[in-house]
XYZ file of N, CA, C and O in Angstrom:
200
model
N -11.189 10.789 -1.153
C -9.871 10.276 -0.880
C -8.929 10.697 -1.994
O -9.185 10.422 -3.167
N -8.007 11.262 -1.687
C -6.897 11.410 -2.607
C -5.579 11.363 -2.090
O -4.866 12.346 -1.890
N -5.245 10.013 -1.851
C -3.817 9.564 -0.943
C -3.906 8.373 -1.861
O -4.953 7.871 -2.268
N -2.443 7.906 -2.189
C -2.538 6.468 -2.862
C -1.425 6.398 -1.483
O -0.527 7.180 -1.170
N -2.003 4.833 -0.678
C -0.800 4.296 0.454
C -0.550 3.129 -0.502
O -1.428 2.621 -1.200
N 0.887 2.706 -0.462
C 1.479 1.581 -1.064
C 2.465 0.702 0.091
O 3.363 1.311 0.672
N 2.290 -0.337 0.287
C 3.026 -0.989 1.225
C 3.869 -1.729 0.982
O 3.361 -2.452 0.125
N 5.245 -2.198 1.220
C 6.102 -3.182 0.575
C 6.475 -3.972 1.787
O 6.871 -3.495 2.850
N 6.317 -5.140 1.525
C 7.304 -6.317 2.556
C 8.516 -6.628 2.118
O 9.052 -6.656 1.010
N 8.975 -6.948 3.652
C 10.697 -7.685 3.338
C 10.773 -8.649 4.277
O 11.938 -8.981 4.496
N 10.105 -9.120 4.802
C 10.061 -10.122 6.150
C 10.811 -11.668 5.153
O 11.270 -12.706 5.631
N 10.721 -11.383 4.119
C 11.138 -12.867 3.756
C 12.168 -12.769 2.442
O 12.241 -13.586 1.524
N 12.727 -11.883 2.561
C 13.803 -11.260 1.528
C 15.390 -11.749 2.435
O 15.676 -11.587 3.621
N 16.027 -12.254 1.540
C 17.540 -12.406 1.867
C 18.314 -11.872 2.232
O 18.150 -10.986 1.393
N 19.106 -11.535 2.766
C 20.371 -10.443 2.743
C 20.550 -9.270 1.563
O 20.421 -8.048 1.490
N 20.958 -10.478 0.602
C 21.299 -10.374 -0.767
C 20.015 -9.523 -1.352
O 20.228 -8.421 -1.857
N 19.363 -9.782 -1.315
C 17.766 -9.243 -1.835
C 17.844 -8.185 -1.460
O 18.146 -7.243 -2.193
N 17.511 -8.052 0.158
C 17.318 -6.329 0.797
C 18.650 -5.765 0.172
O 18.548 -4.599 -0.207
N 19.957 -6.398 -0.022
C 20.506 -4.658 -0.421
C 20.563 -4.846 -1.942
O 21.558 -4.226 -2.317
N 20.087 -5.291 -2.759
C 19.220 -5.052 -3.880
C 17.767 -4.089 -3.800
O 17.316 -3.118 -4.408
N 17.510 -4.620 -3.126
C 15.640 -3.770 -2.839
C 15.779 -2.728 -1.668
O 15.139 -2.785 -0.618
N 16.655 -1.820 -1.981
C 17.082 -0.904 -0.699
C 15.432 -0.617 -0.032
O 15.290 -0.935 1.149
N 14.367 -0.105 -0.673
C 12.913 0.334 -0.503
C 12.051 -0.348 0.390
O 11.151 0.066 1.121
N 12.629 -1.767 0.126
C 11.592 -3.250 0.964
C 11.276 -2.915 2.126
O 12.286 -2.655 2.780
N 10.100 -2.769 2.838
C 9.622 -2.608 3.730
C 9.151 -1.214 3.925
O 8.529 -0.903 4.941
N 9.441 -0.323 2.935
C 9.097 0.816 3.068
C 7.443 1.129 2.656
O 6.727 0.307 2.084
N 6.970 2.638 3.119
C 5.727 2.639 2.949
C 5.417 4.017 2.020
O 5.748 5.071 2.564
N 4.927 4.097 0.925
C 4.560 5.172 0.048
C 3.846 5.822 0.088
O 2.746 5.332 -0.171
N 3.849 7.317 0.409
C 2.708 8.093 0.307
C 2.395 9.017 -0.455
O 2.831 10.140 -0.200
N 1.484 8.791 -1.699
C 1.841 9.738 -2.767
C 0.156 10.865 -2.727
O -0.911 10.376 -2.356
N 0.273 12.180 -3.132
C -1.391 12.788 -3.685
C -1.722 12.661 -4.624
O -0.991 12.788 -5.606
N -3.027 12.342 -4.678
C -3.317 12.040 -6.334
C -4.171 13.564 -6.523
O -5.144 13.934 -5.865
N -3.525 14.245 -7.554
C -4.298 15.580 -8.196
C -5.411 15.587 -9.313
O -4.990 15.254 -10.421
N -6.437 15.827 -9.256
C -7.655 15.264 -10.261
C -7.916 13.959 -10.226
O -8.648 13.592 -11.145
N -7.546 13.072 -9.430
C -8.403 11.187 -9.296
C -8.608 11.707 -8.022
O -7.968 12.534 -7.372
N -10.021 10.819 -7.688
C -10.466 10.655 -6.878
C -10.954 8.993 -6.920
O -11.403 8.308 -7.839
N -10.602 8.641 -5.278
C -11.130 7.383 -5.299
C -12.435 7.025 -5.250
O -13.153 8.017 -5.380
N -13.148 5.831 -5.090
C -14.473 5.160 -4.509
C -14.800 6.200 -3.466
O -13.932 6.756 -2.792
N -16.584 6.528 -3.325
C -16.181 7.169 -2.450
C -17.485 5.857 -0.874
O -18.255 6.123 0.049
N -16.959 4.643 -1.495
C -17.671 3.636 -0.694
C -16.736 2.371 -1.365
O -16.503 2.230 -2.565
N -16.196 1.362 -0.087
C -15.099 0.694 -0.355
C -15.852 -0.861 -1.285
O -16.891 -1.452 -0.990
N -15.128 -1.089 -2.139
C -15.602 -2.454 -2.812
C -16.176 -3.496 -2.268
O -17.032 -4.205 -2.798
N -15.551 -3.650 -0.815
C -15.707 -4.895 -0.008
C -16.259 -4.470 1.612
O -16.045 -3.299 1.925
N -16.740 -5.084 2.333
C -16.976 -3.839 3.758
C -15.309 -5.412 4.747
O -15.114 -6.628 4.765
N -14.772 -4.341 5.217
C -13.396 -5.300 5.976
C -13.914 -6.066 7.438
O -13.394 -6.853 8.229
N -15.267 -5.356 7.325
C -15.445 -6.444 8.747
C -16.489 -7.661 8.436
O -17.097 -8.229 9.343
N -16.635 -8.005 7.037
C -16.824 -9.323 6.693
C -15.985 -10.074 6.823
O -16.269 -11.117 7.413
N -14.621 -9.875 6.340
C -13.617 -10.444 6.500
C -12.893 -10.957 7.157
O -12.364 -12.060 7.026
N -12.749 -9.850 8.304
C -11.750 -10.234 9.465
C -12.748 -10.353 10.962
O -12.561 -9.634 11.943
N -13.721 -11.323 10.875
C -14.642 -11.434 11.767
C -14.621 -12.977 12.073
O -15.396 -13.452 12.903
C-alpha cells in the first residue's frame, strides 16, 4: 500500500466554521514514496462491524 486516504467531516460545523474550514468534508489523496504500509491490517473490520 502506498496511498495515505484522509477523511474530513463537516456534518456538524456551523456556517461560520465551514467558511473558515473551506476543506471540511473533503477527502485527501496523497502517494507515499519509500513508506510502505502494514502489509496485514492491525484489527480484522469484520470483528467490528458484525
Amino acid at each position: 500500500m502506498d496511498w495515505l486516504i484522509i477523511t474530513s467531516a463537516k456534518h456538524s460545523l456551523s456556517a461560520e466554521q465551514l467558511s473558515n474550514e473551506s476543506q471540511a468534508g473533503d477527502v485527501f489523496i496523497y502517494q507515499l514514496v519509500g513508506i510502505n504500509g502494514r502489509q496485514s491490517p492491525l484489527i480484522e473490520m469484520s470483528k467490528i462491524f458484525t
